[in-house]
CSV table of C-alpha atoms in Angstrom, one decimal:
chain,number,residue,atom,x,y,z
A,56,MET,CA,-18.4,9.7,35.5
A,57,ALA,CA,-14.9,10.3,35.3
A,58,VAL,CA,-14.1,13.7,34.1
A,59,PHE,CA,-12.2,16.0,31.5
A,60,THR,CA,-9.9,19.0,31.1
A,61,TYR,CA,-10.7,19.6,27.4
A,62,THR,CA,-9.1,22.3,24.8
A,63,ALA,CA,-11.4,23.0,22.1
A,64,LEU,CA,-12.4,26.6,19.2
A,65,ASN,CA,-15.8,27.3,19.5
A,66,LYS,CA,-18.4,28.4,16.9
A,67,GLY,CA,-15.8,31.8,16.6
A,68,GLY,CA,-13.1,30.2,15.7
A,69,ALA,CA,-11.2,31.1,19.5
A,70,LEU,CA,-9.6,28.3,22.0
A,71,THR,CA,-11.5,27.9,25.1
A,72,ASN,CA,-10.4,25.2,28.0
A,73,GLY,CA,-12.2,23.4,30.8
A,74,ASP,CA,-13.5,20.4,32.7
A,75,ILE,CA,-16.4,18.4,31.4
A,76,THR,CA,-17.8,15.1,33.0
A,77,ALA,CA,-18.7,12.0,30.8
A,78,GLN,CA,-18.4,9.1,31.7
A,79,ASP,CA,-15.8,7.9,28.9
A,80,ARG,CA,-13.5,9.9,26.6
A,81,ALA,CA,-15.5,9.3,23.3
A,82,ASP,CA,-18.9,10.4,26.2
A,83,ALA,CA,-16.9,13.2,26.3
A,84,PHE,CA,-15.7,13.8,22.6
A,85,ARG,CA,-20.0,13.7,22.0
A,86,ARG,CA,-20.7,16.6,24.5
A,87,LEU,CA,-18.0,18.8,23.1
A,88,ASP,CA,-20.0,18.2,19.6
A,89,ARG,CA,-23.2,18.3,20.6
A,90,ASN,CA,-22.0,21.9,22.7
A,91,GLY,CA,-20.4,23.3,19.5
A,92,LEU,CA,-16.7,23.3,20.3
A,93,GLN,CA,-14.5,21.4,18.6
A,94,PRO,CA,-11.8,18.5,20.7
A,95,VAL,CA,-8.3,20.1,20.1
A,96,SER,CA,-7.2,18.1,23.1
A,97,LEU,CA,-8.6,15.5,25.9
A,98,GLN,CA,-7.1,14.8,28.5
A,99,PRO,CA,-8.4,12.8,31.8
A,100,LYS,CA,-8.7,15.2,34.3
A,101,ASP,CA,-5.6,14.6,38.1
A,102,GLU,CA,-8.4,15.1,40.6
A,103,GLY,CA,-5.7,13.5,43.3
A,104,GLY,CA,-4.9,16.1,44.9
A,105,ALA,CA,-8.7,16.6,46.2
A,106,ALA,CA,-9.6,12.9,47.5
A,107,PRO,CA,-7.0,12.6,50.3
A,108,ASN,CA,-8.6,16.1,51.8
A,109,ALA,CA,-12.8,15.0,51.1
A,110,LYS,CA,-11.1,12.2,53.5
A,111,ALA,CA,-9.5,13.8,55.7
A,112,ALA,CA,-13.0,16.1,56.9
A,113,LYS,CA,-15.0,13.0,57.1
A,114,ALA,CA,-14.5,10.4,60.0
A,115,PRO,CA,-13.7,6.9,59.0
A,116,GLU,CA,-18.0,5.6,59.2
A,117,LYS,CA,-17.8,2.2,58.9
A,118,ALA,CA,-20.7,1.2,55.8
A,119,THR,CA,-24.0,-0.8,56.4
A,120,PRO,CA,-25.1,-3.7,53.8
A,121,GLU,CA,-27.8,-1.7,52.8
A,122,ALA,CA,-25.7,0.8,51.5
A,123,LYS,CA,-23.1,-0.6,50.4
A,124,SER,CA,-26.4,-2.4,47.6
A,125,ALA,CA,-27.3,1.3,47.9
A,126,LYS,CA,-24.3,2.6,46.4
A,127,GLU,CA,-22.9,-0.5,44.5
A,128,ALA,CA,-26.5,-0.4,42.7
A,129,PRO,CA,-26.6,3.2,40.7
A,130,LYS,CA,-22.9,1.9,39.5
A,131,ALA,CA,-24.6,-1.3,38.7
A,132,GLU,CA,-27.0,0.0,36.5
A,133,ALA,CA,-24.6,1.8,34.4
A,134,ALA,CA,-22.3,0.2,33.7
A,135,LYS,CA,-25.1,-2.2,31.9
A,136,GLY,CA,-26.0,1.1,29.8
A,137,LYS,CA,-22.6,1.6,28.6
A,138,ALA,CA,-22.1,-2.5,27.6
A,139,GLY,CA,-25.9,-2.4,25.8
A,140,ASP,CA,-24.2,1.5,23.9
A,141,ALA,CA,-20.9,-1.6,23.4
A,142,GLU,CA,-22.9,-3.7,21.4
A,143,LYS,CA,-25.5,-1.4,19.0
A,144,PRO,CA,-24.0,0.0,16.2
A,145,LYS,CA,-23.0,3.6,16.2
A,146,ALA,CA,-25.3,6.0,14.7
A,147,GLY,CA,-24.5,7.2,11.3
A,148,VAL,CA,-20.6,5.3,10.6
A,149,PRO,CA,-20.4,3.7,8.7
A,150,GLN,CA,-20.3,-0.5,9.4
A,151,GLY,CA,-17.3,-2.5,7.7
A,152,PRO,CA,-14.5,-2.5,5.5
A,153,VAL,CA,-14.4,0.6,3.0
A,154,LYS,CA,-13.3,0.6,-0.9
A,155,LEU,CA,-11.2,3.0,-1.9
A,156,LYS,CA,-9.8,3.3,-5.6
A,157,ARG,CA,-5.6,4.4,-4.9
A,158,GLY,CA,-7.6,8.0,-6.8
A,159,ASP,CA,-8.9,8.1,-3.6
A,160,VAL,CA,-5.9,6.9,-1.4
A,161,ILE,CA,-3.9,9.9,-2.9
A,162,LEU,CA,-6.9,12.5,-2.1
A,163,PHE,CA,-7.2,11.1,1.4
A,164,THR,CA,-3.4,11.2,1.6
A,165,GLU,CA,-2.9,14.6,0.2
A,166,GLU,CA,-5.1,16.2,2.4
A,167,LEU,CA,-4.8,14.8,5.6
A,168,SER,CA,-0.9,16.0,5.4
A,169,ASP,CA,-2.0,19.3,4.8
A,170,LEU,CA,-4.2,19.7,7.6
A,171,LEU,CA,-1.8,18.2,10.2
A,172,ALA,CA,1.1,19.6,8.5
A,173,ALA,CA,-1.3,23.1,8.9
A,174,GLY,CA,-1.1,22.5,12.5
A,175,LEU,CA,-4.3,21.3,13.1
A,176,GLN,CA,-5.4,17.2,15.2
A,177,LEU,CA,-6.1,14.0,14.0
A,178,GLU,CA,-9.4,13.9,15.2
A,179,PRO,CA,-10.1,17.8,14.3
A,180,ALA,CA,-8.5,17.4,10.8
A,181,LEU,CA,-11.0,14.6,9.8
A,182,ARG,CA,-13.5,16.0,11.4
A,183,ILE,CA,-12.7,18.9,9.1
A,184,MET,CA,-12.6,16.3,6.0
A,185,GLU,CA,-16.2,14.1,7.3
A,186,SER,CA,-18.1,17.9,6.4
A,187,ARG,CA,-17.2,17.6,2.9
A,188,ASP,CA,-19.4,16.2,0.7
A,189,GLU,CA,-17.6,15.2,-2.1
A,190,LEU,CA,-15.6,13.2,-0.2
A,191,SER,CA,-18.1,10.4,-1.9
A,192,GLY,CA,-16.2,6.9,-0.3
A,193,VAL,CA,-14.2,9.3,1.7
A,194,LYS,CA,-16.2,10.8,3.4
A,195,ASP,CA,-16.8,6.7,4.6
A,196,VAL,CA,-13.1,5.9,6.2
A,197,THR,CA,-13.4,8.9,7.2
A,198,THR,CA,-15.8,9.5,9.7
A,199,ILE,CA,-15.0,5.3,10.8
A,200,LEU,CA,-11.3,6.9,11.0
A,201,ARG,CA,-13.0,8.8,13.4
A,202,SER,CA,-14.7,7.2,16.0
A,203,ARG,CA,-12.3,5.0,16.2
A,204,ILE,CA,-9.6,7.4,17.4
A,205,ARG,CA,-12.5,9.6,19.2
A,206,ASP,CA,-12.2,5.3,21.0
A,207,GLY,CA,-9.3,5.6,21.8
A,208,ALA,CA,-7.5,3.6,18.6
A,209,SER,CA,-4.3,4.0,17.4
A,210,PHE,CA,-4.5,6.2,13.2
A,211,SER,CA,-2.2,3.2,12.5
A,212,GLN,CA,-4.8,0.6,13.3
A,213,SER,CA,-8.1,2.2,12.4
A,214,LEU,CA,-6.5,2.5,8.9
A,215,LYS,CA,-6.7,-1.4,9.0
A,216,VAL,CA,-10.3,-0.6,9.7
A,217,ALA,CA,-11.6,1.3,7.7
A,218,SER,CA,-9.9,0.0,3.7
A,219,PRO,CA,-8.1,-2.7,3.2
A,220,ASN,CA,-6.7,-0.1,0.3
A,221,PHE,CA,-4.1,1.4,2.2
A,222,GLY,CA,-2.0,-2.2,2.4
A,223,GLU,CA,1.1,-3.5,5.1
A,224,LEU,CA,3.0,-0.8,3.9
A,225,TYR,CA,1.3,2.8,4.0
A,226,CYS,CA,-0.2,1.6,7.6
A,227,ASN,CA,3.5,0.5,8.7
A,228,LEU,CA,4.7,3.8,8.2
A,229,ALA,CA,1.0,5.7,9.9
A,230,ALA,CA,2.2,3.7,12.8
A,231,ALA,CA,6.2,5.0,12.9
A,232,GLY,CA,5.4,8.6,11.8
A,233,GLU,CA,3.2,8.9,14.9
A,234,ILE,CA,4.9,7.1,17.7
A,235,SER,CA,7.7,9.5,15.9
A,236,GLY,CA,5.3,12.9,15.6
A,237,ALA,CA,6.3,13.0,12.3
A,238,LEU,CA,3.4,11.8,10.5
A,239,PRO,CA,2.4,14.6,8.3
A,240,LYS,CA,5.5,14.5,6.7
A,241,ILE,CA,5.2,11.0,6.1
A,242,LEU,CA,2.5,11.5,4.7
A,243,ARG,CA,3.3,13.5,2.7
A,244,ARG,CA,5.9,11.7,1.6
A,245,GLN,CA,3.1,9.3,1.2
A,246,SER,CA,1.5,10.8,-0.9
A,247,GLU,CA,3.8,12.1,-3.9
A,248,TYR,CA,4.9,8.1,-3.6
A,249,LEU,CA,1.8,6.9,-4.5
A,250,LEU,CA,1.6,10.0,-7.2
A,251,SER,CA,4.6,8.4,-9.0
A,252,VAL,CA,3.6,4.8,-8.5
A,253,GLN,CA,0.1,6.5,-10.7
A,254,ALA,CA,1.9,8.6,-12.9
A,255,LEU,CA,3.7,5.9,-13.5
A,256,THR,CA,1.1,3.7,-14.8
A,257,ASN,CA,-0.9,6.5,-16.6
A,258,LYS,CA,2.5,6.2,-18.4
A,259,VAL,CA,3.1,3.1,-19.1
A,260,THR,CA,-0.6,2.7,-20.0
A,261,VAL,CA,-0.4,5.5,-22.4
A,262,ALA,CA,2.8,3.8,-24.2
A,263,MET,CA,1.1,0.7,-24.6
A,264,ILE,CA,-1.7,1.4,-26.6
A,265,TYR,CA,0.0,0.9,-29.9
A,266,PRO,CA,1.5,-2.6,-29.0
A,267,VAL,CA,-1.7,-3.6,-27.7
A,268,CYS,CA,-3.7,-2.7,-30.9
A,269,LEU,CA,-0.8,-4.0,-33.3
A,270,MET,CA,-1.5,-7.3,-31.0
A,271,ILE,CA,-4.8,-7.0,-31.1
A,272,ALA,CA,-4.9,-6.7,-35.3
A,273,GLY,CA,-1.9,-9.4,-35.7
A,274,PHE,CA,-4.4,-11.9,-33.6
A,275,ALA,CA,-7.1,-10.5,-35.9
A,276,VAL,CA,-5.0,-11.4,-39.0
A,277,SER,CA,-4.1,-14.4,-37.6
A,278,ILE,CA,-7.9,-15.7,-37.1
A,279,LEU,CA,-8.6,-14.9,-39.7
A,280,PHE,CA,-6.4,-17.1,-41.6
A,281,VAL,CA,-7.2,-19.8,-39.5
A,282,SER,CA,-10.4,-19.8,-39.5
A,283,TYR,CA,-11.4,-19.2,-43.3
A,284,LEU,CA,-8.0,-18.7,-45.6
A,285,ILE,CA,-6.5,-21.9,-44.6
A,286,PRO,CA,-9.9,-24.6,-44.8
A,287,GLN,CA,-10.2,-23.4,-48.2
A,288,LEU,CA,-6.5,-24.1,-49.2
A,289,THR,CA,-7.2,-27.4,-47.4
A,290,GLN,CA,-10.6,-28.1,-49.2
A,291,LEU,CA,-8.6,-27.7,-52.8
A,292,LEU,CA,-6.4,-28.9,-51.5
A,293,LYS,CA,-7.6,-33.0,-50.5
A,294,SER,CA,-10.4,-31.9,-53.6
A,295,MET,CA,-7.1,-32.8,-55.9
A,296,GLY,CA,-6.2,-35.4,-53.0
A,297,LYS,CA,-2.6,-33.8,-52.8
A,298,GLU,CA,-0.9,-33.4,-49.6
A,299,LEU,CA,-1.0,-30.7,-47.0
A,300,PRO,CA,2.4,-28.9,-46.2
A,301,PHE,CA,3.5,-29.9,-43.0
A,302,ALA,CA,2.7,-26.2,-42.2
A,303,ALA,CA,-0.8,-26.0,-43.2
A,304,LYS,CA,-1.1,-29.8,-41.1
A,305,ALA,CA,0.7,-27.6,-37.9
A,306,ILE,CA,-1.0,-24.4,-38.5
A,307,MET,CA,-4.3,-26.4,-38.8
A,308,GLY,CA,-4.2,-28.6,-35.8
A,309,VAL,CA,-3.3,-25.7,-33.8
A,310,GLY,CA,-5.9,-23.7,-34.8
A,311,ASP,CA,-8.8,-26.7,-34.3
A,312,PHE,CA,-6.9,-27.6,-30.1
A,313,ALA,CA,-7.4,-24.8,-29.9
A,314,MET,CA,-11.3,-23.6,-30.7
A,315,SER,CA,-11.7,-27.5,-28.8
A,316,TYR,CA,-10.2,-26.7,-26.2
A,317,TRP,CA,-10.0,-23.4,-25.5
A,318,TRP,CA,-12.1,-23.7,-21.9
A,319,ALA,CA,-9.7,-27.0,-20.9
A,320,ILE,CA,-7.4,-23.7,-21.8
A,321,ALA,CA,-8.4,-20.8,-19.8
A,322,MET,CA,-9.0,-23.3,-16.6
A,323,VAL,CA,-5.2,-24.6,-17.1
A,324,ILE,CA,-4.0,-20.7,-17.5
A,325,GLY,CA,-6.1,-19.3,-14.6
A,326,LEU,CA,-5.5,-23.0,-11.7
A,327,ALA,CA,-1.2,-21.7,-13.2
A,328,VAL,CA,-2.3,-17.6,-11.6
A,329,TRP,CA,-4.3,-18.7,-9.0
A,330,SER,CA,-1.2,-21.1,-7.6
A,331,PHE,CA,1.2,-19.1,-8.3
A,332,GLN,CA,-0.3,-16.4,-6.4
A,333,ARG,CA,-1.0,-18.7,-3.3
A,334,ILE,CA,2.5,-20.2,-2.7
A,335,THR,CA,4.2,-16.2,-2.8
A,336,THR,CA,2.1,-14.2,-0.8
A,337,SER,CA,1.9,-18.5,2.2
A,338,PRO,CA,4.4,-17.2,5.2
A,339,THR,CA,6.3,-20.7,4.0
A,340,TYR,CA,8.0,-19.4,1.0
A,341,ARG,CA,6.4,-15.7,1.0
A,342,GLU,CA,10.6,-14.7,2.3
A,343,PRO,CA,12.2,-16.6,-1.2
A,344,TRP,CA,10.1,-15.2,-3.5
A,345,ASP,CA,11.1,-11.6,-1.8
A,346,ARG,CA,15.0,-12.9,-1.8
A,347,THR,CA,14.1,-14.1,-5.8
A,348,LYS,CA,12.1,-10.5,-6.7
A,349,LEU,CA,15.1,-8.4,-5.7
A,350,THR,CA,16.4,-10.6,-9.0
A,351,LEU,CA,14.7,-9.8,-11.9
A,352,PRO,CA,15.9,-8.0,-14.4
A,353,PHE,CA,14.7,-4.0,-14.4
A,354,PHE,CA,12.0,-4.8,-11.2
A,355,GLY,CA,14.8,-5.8,-9.2
A,356,PRO,CA,17.0,-2.4,-9.1
A,357,LEU,CA,13.9,-0.8,-9.6
A,358,ILE,CA,12.3,-2.2,-6.0
A,359,SER,CA,15.9,-2.2,-5.4
A,360,GLN,CA,15.8,1.4,-5.5
A,361,ARG,CA,12.6,2.4,-3.3
A,362,PHE,CA,13.5,1.3,-1.1
A,363,PHE,CA,17.0,2.1,-0.2
A,364,VAL,CA,14.1,5.4,0.1
A,365,GLN,CA,11.8,4.9,1.4
A,366,PHE,CA,14.8,3.7,4.8
A,367,LEU,CA,16.8,6.6,4.1
A,368,GLU,CA,13.1,8.6,4.5
A,369,THR,CA,12.0,6.7,7.7
A,370,LEU,CA,15.2,6.4,9.3
A,371,SER,CA,15.5,10.3,8.6
A,372,ASN,CA,11.9,11.4,9.9
A,373,LEU,CA,12.2,9.1,13.0
A,374,VAL,CA,15.9,10.7,14.2
A,375,GLY,CA,15.0,13.6,13.1
A,376,ASN,CA,12.0,14.0,15.8
A,377,GLY,CA,14.2,12.8,19.4
A,378,LEU,CA,13.9,8.8,19.1
A,379,PRO,CA,16.9,7.1,19.6
A,380,LEU,CA,18.7,5.5,16.8
A,381,LEU,CA,18.2,1.8,17.9
A,382,ARG,CA,15.0,2.5,17.6
A,383,ALA,CA,14.1,4.1,14.9
A,384,LEU,CA,15.6,0.8,13.4
A,385,GLU,CA,12.8,-0.7,15.0
A,386,LEU,CA,10.1,1.2,13.6
A,387,THR,CA,11.9,1.4,9.3
A,388,ARG,CA,11.7,-2.1,9.5
A,389,ASP,CA,8.5,-2.9,10.9
A,390,ALA,CA,7.3,-0.3,8.1
A,391,THR,CA,9.0,-2.4,5.1
A,392,VAL,CA,6.9,-4.8,3.1
A,393,ASN,CA,9.5,-6.7,1.8
A,394,ARG,CA,10.1,-10.2,4.3
A,395,HIS,CA,14.4,-10.4,2.8
A,396,LEU,CA,15.0,-6.3,3.2
A,397,LYS,CA,13.2,-6.6,6.7
A,398,GLY,CA,15.4,-10.1,7.5
A,399,LEU,CA,18.6,-7.4,6.4
A,400,THR,CA,16.9,-5.0,8.7
A,401,THR,CA,16.6,-7.2,11.7
A,402,LYS,CA,20.6,-8.0,10.8
A,403,VAL,CA,21.2,-4.6,11.0
A,404,ILE,CA,19.7,-3.2,14.2
A,405,ALA,CA,21.3,-6.2,15.4
A,406,MET,CA,25.5,-4.7,15.2
A,407,VAL,CA,24.0,-1.3,16.2
A,408,GLY,CA,22.3,-3.0,19.6
A,409,GLU,CA,25.6,-4.1,20.1
A,410,GLY,CA,27.8,-0.9,19.7
A,411,GLY,CA,27.7,-0.8,15.7
A,412,SER,CA,27.7,2.6,14.2
A,413,LEU,CA,25.1,2.1,11.5
A,414,SER,CA,27.6,2.8,8.4
A,415,ARG,CA,29.5,0.0,9.5
A,416,SER,CA,26.8,-2.3,10.6
A,417,LEU,CA,25.5,-1.7,6.7
A,418,ARG,CA,28.4,-2.5,5.4
A,419,LYS,CA,28.5,-6.7,7.6
A,420,VAL,CA,25.0,-6.7,5.6
A,421,GLY,CA,26.3,-6.4,2.8
A,422,PHE,CA,23.5,-5.6,0.0
A,423,PHE,CA,23.9,-1.5,1.1
A,424,PRO,CA,25.8,0.4,-2.0
A,425,SER,CA,28.8,1.3,-0.9
A,426,LEU,CA,27.5,4.8,-1.7
A,427,LEU,CA,24.9,5.1,0.5
A,428,THR,CA,27.3,3.9,3.9
A,429,ASP,CA,29.9,6.1,2.9
A,430,MET,CA,27.8,9.4,3.4
A,431,ILE,CA,25.8,8.5,6.4
A,432,THR,CA,29.7,7.9,7.6
A,433,VAL,CA,29.7,11.7,6.9
A,434,GLY,CA,26.9,12.6,8.6
A,435,GLU,CA,27.6,10.5,11.7
A,436,GLN,CA,31.4,11.8,11.4
A,437,THR,CA,30.0,14.9,11.4
A,438,GLY,CA,27.3,13.9,13.9
A,439,ASP,CA,24.4,15.8,12.0
A,440,LEU,CA,22.8,12.1,10.8
A,441,GLU,CA,19.1,13.7,9.9
A,442,HIS,CA,19.7,16.3,6.6
A,443,SER,CA,23.1,13.2,6.4
A,444,LEU,CA,20.5,11.0,6.1
A,445,GLU,CA,17.8,13.4,3.9
A,446,ARG,CA,20.2,14.3,1.4
A,447,THR,CA,20.9,10.6,0.9
A,448,ALA,CA,17.5,9.5,0.1
A,449,MET,CA,17.3,12.6,-2.1
A,450,ARG,CA,20.0,11.3,-4.1
A,451,TYR,CA,18.1,7.7,-4.6
A,452,GLU,CA,14.9,9.0,-4.7
A,453,LYS,CA,16.5,10.9,-8.2
A,454,GLU,CA,17.7,7.5,-9.5
A,455,LEU,CA,15.0,5.5,-8.5
A,456,GLN,CA,13.6,8.0,-11.0
A,457,LYS,CA,15.7,7.5,-13.9
A,458,THR,CA,15.6,4.4,-13.0
A,459,ILE,CA,11.3,4.6,-14.0
A,460,ASP,CA,12.2,6.9,-16.6
A,461,ARG,CA,14.9,4.6,-18.2
A,462,GLY,CA,12.1,1.5,-17.9
A,463,THR,CA,9.1,3.4,-19.2
A,464,ALA,CA,11.0,4.8,-21.9
A,465,MET,CA,11.8,0.9,-23.3
A,466,VAL,CA,8.8,0.0,-22.8
A,467,THR,CA,6.9,0.1,-26.1
A,468,PRO,CA,9.9,-0.8,-27.9
A,469,LEU,CA,10.7,-3.9,-26.5
A,470,ILE,CA,7.0,-4.6,-26.9
A,471,ILE,CA,7.3,-4.5,-31.1
A,472,PHE,CA,10.0,-6.3,-30.9
A,473,VAL,CA,8.2,-9.4,-29.6
A,474,MET,CA,5.0,-8.3,-31.6
A,475,ALA,CA,7.0,-8.6,-34.8
A,476,ILE,CA,8.7,-11.7,-34.2
A,477,ILE,CA,5.2,-13.0,-33.6
A,478,VAL,CA,3.0,-12.1,-36.0
A,479,GLY,CA,6.3,-12.4,-38.6
A,480,THR,CA,6.7,-16.0,-37.9
A,481,MET,CA,2.8,-16.4,-38.3
A,482,ALA,CA,3.1,-14.2,-41.4
A,483,TYR,CA,5.9,-16.7,-43.1
A,484,LEU,CA,4.9,-19.7,-41.6
A,485,MET,CA,0.7,-18.8,-44.2
A,486,VAL,CA,2.6,-17.5,-46.6
A,487,SER,CA,4.7,-20.8,-46.4
A,488,VAL,CA,1.2,-22.5,-46.3
A,489,ILE,CA,0.1,-20.8,-49.6
A,490,LEU,CA,3.8,-20.8,-51.5
A,491,GLN,CA,2.9,-24.8,-51.3
A,492,SER,CA,-0.1,-25.2,-52.2
A,493,VAL,CA,0.0,-23.0,-55.7
A,494,THR,CA,3.4,-25.0,-55.4
A,495,SER,CA,0.9,-27.5,-55.5
A,496,ILE,CA,-1.7,-27.1,-57.6
A,497,LYS,CA,0.7,-26.2,-60.4
A,498,ARG,CA,2.4,-31.2,-60.3
């Protein structure tokens, strides 16, 4: 048995301090819960001062084998009991990872960041969230997180076990927040990022309604021509002994092939998608693919600007909470998902570790814009690196929002333009078939 010193909230909301004897930290939490206390902090009690006095008061005494056996028997029984408890799953705790929707992840992040920003510790904040009935899947995730944290696990590691929907970036940022003490700020930033992604998805979905309707109408007209009108003209021309026009043969050939081998086409497309996903996620090709993504039109600048914002915000929070610059850069690198960008950050860390300044190291890498490095240089010269990083992050966040707005504004006309070309081409071919057929009939 061990003794723990606790600070907890009683039923009236007042803080109370005391000691509690329990088998381990998790058992201490359970005992406090049974006593109606909500733990704020729980630490093992240092009993080093009492032990020497007790030993001095007692004369040295040789223990007999019988006495040793009598003393070790209860310890063995207690150890067996602990092992048995560890093998049994805890009652009331959901087992296995829980799948969450994007809205549930946003709700969880917002709720937890608000509670932590209000001054609550992590375990009491999770307990409040767990007590709410309307959180559905979030409630199960919160139960798993609280149970693991009470057993001594870290928040970031518990997130990976609780649900796969948090993602690598989310868990890495949470780990950086735990170490730096800036978990509320980082969770708030993450919730804002998730909300912006959701808003972008909703905006693109709304913008796609008209083009999708146009696409469906175009394909419906094409299927009508290929499956009904062209065969009728074909039968008419054959009955008159006329040769089919080339456009009619091409359309009929494509239609017959699609109708006969649709399953093969579906298999080829599915195999291509599966192969592409496996190749781009494999350790060998993931870094080249991450580098290629940065060169794609529209998506490349979007990924780069998002990285700049995340890099600057995370580094600002870590430096502002007292972490050395080198350690803050290491945590920022761990929070980066893109392997190519992570490699560039590793180069920056090596240069800073050799005594170089942050701005000069970023310039030598060559990927970071000159405006970003110039603003960081000002912060280094004035001794206010934290606020300089924060101001730079805000500037690039505005640039990111402008890029997103331009992209969403271009989605609708771009898709309409592409569909107009496709439908126009199909209509031209079909009208050509009809005109050639009419000409053949007149002859």
